[in-house]
Coordinates of N, CA and C in Angstrom, one line a residue:
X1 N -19.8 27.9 -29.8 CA -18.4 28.1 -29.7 C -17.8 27.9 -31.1
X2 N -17.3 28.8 -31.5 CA -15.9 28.5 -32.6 C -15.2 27.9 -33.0
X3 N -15.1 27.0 -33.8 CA -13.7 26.3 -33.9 C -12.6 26.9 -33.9
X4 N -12.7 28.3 -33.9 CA -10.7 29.1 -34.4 C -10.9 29.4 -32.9
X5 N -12.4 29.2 -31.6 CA -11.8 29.9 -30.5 C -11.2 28.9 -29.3
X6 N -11.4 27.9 -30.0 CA -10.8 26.3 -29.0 C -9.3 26.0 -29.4
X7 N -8.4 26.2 -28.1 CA -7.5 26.0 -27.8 C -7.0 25.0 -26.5
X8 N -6.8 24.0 -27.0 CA -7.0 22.9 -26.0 C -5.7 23.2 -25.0
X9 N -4.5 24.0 -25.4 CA -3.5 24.0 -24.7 C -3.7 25.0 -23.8
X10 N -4.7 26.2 -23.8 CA -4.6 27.2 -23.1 C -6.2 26.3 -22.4
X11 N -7.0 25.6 -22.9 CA -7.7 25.3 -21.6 C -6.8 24.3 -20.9
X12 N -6.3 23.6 -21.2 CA -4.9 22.9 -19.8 C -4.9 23.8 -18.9
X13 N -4.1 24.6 -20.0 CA -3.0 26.1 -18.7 C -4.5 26.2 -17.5
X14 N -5.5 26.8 -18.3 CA -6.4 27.3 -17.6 C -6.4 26.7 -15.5
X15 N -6.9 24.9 -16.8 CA -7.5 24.2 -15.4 C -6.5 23.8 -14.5
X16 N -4.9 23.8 -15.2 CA -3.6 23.5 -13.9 C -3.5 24.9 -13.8
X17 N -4.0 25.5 -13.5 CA -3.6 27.2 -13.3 C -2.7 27.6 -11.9
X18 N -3.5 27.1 -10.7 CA -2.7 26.9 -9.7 C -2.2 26.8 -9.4
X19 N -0.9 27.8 -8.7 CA 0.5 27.5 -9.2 C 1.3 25.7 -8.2
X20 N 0.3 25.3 -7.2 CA 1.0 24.0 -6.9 C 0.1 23.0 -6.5
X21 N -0.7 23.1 -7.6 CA -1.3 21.8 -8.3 C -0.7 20.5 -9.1
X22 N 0.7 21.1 -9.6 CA 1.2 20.0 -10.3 C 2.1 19.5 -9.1
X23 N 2.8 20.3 -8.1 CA 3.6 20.0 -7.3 C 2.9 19.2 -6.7
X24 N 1.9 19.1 -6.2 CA 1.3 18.4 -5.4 C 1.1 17.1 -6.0
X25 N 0.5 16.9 -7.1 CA 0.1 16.1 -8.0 C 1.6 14.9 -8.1
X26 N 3.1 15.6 -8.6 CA 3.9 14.8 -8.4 C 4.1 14.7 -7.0
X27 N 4.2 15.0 -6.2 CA 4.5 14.5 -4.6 C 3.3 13.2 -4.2
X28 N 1.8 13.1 -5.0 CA 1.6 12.1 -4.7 C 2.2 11.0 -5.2
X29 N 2.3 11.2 -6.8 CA 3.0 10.1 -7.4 C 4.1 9.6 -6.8
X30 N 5.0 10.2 -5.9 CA 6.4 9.9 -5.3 C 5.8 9.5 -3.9
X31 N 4.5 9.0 -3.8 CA 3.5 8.7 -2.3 C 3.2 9.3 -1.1
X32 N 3.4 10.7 -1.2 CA 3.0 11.2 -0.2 C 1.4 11.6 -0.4
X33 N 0.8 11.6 0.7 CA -0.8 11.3 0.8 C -1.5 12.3 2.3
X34 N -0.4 12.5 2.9 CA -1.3 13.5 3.6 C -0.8 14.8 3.8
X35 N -1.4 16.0 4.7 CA -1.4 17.2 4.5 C 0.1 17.8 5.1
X36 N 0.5 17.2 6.3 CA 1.7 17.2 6.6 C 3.2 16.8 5.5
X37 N 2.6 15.9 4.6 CA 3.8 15.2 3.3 C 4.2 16.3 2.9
X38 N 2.7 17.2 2.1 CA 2.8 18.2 1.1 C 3.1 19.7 1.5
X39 N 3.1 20.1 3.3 CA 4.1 20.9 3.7 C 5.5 20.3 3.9
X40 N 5.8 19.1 3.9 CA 7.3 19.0 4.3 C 7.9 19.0 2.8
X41 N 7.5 18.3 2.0 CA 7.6 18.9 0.8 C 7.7 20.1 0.0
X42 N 7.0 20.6 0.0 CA 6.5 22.4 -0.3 C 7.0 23.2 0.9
X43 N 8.2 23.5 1.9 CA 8.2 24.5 2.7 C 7.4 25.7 2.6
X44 N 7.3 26.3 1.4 CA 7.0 27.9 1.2 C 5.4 27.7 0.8
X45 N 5.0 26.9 1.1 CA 3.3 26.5 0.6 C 2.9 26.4 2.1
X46 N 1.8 27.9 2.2 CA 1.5 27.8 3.4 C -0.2 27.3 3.7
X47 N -0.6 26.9 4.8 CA -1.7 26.2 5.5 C -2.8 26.0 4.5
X48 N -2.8 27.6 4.2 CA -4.1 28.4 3.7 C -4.2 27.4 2.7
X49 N -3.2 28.6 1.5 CA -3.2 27.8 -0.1 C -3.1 26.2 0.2
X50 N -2.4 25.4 1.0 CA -2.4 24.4 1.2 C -3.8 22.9 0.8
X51 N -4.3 23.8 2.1 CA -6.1 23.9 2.1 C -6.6 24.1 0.9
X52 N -6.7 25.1 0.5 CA -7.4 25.8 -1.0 C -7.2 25.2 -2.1
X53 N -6.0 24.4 -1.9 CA -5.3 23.6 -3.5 C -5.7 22.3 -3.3
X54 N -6.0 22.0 -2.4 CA -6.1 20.5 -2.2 C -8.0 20.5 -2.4
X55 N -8.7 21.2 -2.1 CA -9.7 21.5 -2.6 C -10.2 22.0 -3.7
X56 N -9.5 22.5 -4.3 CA -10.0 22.8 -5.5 C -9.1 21.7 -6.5
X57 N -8.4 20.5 -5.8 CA -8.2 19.3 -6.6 C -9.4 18.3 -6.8
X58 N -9.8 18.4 -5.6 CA -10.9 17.6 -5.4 C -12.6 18.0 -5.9
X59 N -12.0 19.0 -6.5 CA -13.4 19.6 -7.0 C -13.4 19.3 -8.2
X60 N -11.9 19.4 -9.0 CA -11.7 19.0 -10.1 C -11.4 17.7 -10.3
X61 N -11.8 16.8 -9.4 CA -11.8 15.5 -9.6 C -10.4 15.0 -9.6
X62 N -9.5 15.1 -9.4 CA -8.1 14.9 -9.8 C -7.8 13.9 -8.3
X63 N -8.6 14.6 -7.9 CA -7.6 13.8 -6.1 C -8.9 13.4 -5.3
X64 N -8.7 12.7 -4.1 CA -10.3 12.1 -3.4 C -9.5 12.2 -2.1
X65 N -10.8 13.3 -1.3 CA -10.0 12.9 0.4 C -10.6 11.3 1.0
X66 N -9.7 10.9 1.8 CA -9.8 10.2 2.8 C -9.9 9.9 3.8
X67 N -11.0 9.6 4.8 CA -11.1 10.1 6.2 C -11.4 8.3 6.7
X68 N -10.3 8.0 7.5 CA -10.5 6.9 8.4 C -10.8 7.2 9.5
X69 N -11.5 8.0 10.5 CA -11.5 8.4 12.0 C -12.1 9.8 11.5
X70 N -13.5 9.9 11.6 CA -13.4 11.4 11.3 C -13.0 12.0 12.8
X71 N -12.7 11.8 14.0 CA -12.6 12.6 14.8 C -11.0 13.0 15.1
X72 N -10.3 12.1 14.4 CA -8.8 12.6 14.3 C -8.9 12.8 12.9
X73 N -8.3 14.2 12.7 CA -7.8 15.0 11.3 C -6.2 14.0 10.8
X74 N -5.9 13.3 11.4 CA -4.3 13.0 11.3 C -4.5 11.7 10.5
X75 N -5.9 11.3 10.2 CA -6.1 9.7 9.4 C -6.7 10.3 8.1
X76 N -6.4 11.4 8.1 CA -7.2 12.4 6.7 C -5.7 11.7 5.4
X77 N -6.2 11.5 4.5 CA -5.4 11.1 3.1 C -6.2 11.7 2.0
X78 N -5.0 11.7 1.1 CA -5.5 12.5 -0.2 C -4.9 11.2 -1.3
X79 N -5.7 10.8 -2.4 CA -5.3 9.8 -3.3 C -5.7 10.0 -4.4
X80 N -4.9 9.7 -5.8 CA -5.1 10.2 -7.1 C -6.6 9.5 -7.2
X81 N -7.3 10.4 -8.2 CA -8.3 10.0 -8.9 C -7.9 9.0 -10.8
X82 N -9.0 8.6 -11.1 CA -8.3 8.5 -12.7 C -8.1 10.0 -13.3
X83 N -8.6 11.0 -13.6 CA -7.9 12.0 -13.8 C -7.1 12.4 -13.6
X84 N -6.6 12.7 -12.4 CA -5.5 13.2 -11.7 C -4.0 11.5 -12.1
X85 N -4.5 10.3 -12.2 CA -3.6 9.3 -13.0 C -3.4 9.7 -14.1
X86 N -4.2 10.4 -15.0 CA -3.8 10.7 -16.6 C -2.5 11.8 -16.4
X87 N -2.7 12.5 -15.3 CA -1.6 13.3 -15.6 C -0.1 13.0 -15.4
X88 N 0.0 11.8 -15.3 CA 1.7 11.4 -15.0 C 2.6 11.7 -16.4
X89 N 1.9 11.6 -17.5 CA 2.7 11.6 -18.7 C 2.8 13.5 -18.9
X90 N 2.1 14.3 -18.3 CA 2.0 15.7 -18.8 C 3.1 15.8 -17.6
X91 N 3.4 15.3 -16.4 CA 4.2 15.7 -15.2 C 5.8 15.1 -15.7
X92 N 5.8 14.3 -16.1 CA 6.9 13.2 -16.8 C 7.5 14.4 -17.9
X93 N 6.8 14.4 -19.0 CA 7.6 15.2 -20.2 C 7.5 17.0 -19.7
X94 N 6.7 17.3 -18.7 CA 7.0 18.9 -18.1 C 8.2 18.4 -17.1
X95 N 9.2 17.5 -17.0 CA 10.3 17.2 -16.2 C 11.4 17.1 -17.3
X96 N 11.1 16.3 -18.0 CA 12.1 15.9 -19.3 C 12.3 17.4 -19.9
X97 N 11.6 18.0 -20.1 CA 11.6 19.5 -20.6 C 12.8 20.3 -20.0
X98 N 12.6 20.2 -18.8 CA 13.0 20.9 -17.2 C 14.6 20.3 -17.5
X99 N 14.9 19.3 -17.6 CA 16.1 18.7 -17.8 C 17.0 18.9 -18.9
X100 N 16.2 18.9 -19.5 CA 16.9 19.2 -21.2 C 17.1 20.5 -21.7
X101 N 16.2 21.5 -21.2 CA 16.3 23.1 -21.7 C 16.2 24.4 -20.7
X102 N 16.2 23.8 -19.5 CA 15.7 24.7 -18.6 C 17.0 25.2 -17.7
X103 N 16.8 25.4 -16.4 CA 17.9 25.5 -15.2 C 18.8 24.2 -14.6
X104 N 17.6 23.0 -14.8 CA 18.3 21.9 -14.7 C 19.5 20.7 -15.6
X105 N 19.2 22.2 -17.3 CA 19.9 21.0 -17.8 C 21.4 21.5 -17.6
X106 N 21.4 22.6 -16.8 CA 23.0 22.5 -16.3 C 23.5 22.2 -15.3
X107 N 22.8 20.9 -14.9 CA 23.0 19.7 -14.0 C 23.8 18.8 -14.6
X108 N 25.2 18.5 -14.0 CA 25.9 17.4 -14.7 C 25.0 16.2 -15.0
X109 N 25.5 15.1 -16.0 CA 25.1 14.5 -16.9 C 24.6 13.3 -15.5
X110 N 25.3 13.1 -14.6 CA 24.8 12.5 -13.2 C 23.6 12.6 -12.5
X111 N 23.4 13.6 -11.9 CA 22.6 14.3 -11.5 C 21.1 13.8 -12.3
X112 N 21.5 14.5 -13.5 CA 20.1 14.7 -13.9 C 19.7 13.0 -14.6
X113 N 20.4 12.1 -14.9 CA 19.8 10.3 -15.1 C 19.7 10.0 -13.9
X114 N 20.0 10.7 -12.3 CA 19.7 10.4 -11.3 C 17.8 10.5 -10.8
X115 N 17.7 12.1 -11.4 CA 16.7 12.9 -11.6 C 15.5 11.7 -12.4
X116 N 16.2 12.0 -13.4 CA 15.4 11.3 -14.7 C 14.9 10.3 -14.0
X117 N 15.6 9.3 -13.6 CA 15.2 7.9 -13.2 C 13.8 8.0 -11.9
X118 N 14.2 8.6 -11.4 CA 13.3 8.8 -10.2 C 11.9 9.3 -10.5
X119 N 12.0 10.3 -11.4 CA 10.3 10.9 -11.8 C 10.2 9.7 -13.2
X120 N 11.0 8.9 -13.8 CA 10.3 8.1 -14.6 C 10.3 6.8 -13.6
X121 N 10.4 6.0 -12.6 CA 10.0 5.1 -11.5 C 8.8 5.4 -11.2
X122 N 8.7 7.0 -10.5 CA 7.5 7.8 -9.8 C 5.8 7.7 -11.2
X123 N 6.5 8.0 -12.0 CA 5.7 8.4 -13.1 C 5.0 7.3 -13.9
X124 N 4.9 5.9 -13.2 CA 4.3 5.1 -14.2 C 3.2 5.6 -15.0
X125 N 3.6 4.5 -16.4 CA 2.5 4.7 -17.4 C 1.6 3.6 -17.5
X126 N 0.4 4.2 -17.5 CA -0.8 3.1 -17.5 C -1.9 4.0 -19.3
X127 N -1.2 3.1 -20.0 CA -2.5 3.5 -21.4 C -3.6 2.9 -21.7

């Protein structure tokens, strides 16, 4: 491989490709942990992709299922991996972004240190 063909920002894009892999990713940081959270959260995220995303989290190491009972599906949990912990600071400043330049920064000045505060609580940093 090339040195002029390594682009570390477009292998990111690559591996968060999916479009609600990060959503998911902040809904756990904010504690939600099972499959029911991340439909009540995500209305328009259906069963399928649901399924699909949450496995190909876990393939990418990011997330680890959890099965207390395997004979009830209802004790099933999903929990950050250290990978999937490195990404609070990429979820954190793709929010500050969101705030500052995007749709949200024409959120009064309330609103959004309401916002702010909550995905920076959610978002601890561990270096």
């Amino acid at each position: 491989m090339n040195l002029e063909d390594i682009c570390p920002v477009s292998d990111s894009l690559d591996f968060f490709s999916r479009k609600w892999v990060l959503c998911i990713l902040m809904d756990m940081f904010r504690g939600k942990k099972h499959f029911t959270e991340f439909q009540e959260s995500n209305p328009t995220l259906s069963n399928h992709v649901l399924s699909q995303t949450l496995k190909y989290m876990e393939d990418a190491e990011l997330i680890k299922k959890e099965t207390v009972d395997e004979k009830t599906r209802n004790k099933t949990s999903y929990v950050l991996l250290e990978k999937g912990l490195k990404t609070n600071k990429i979820l954190y400043e793709l929010s500050i972004y969101s705030l500052n330049e995007l749709e949200c920064s024409k959120l009064n000045d309330n609103v959004k240190k309401e916002i702010f505060d909550d995905y920076k609580n959610s978002l601890f940093f561990n270096d």
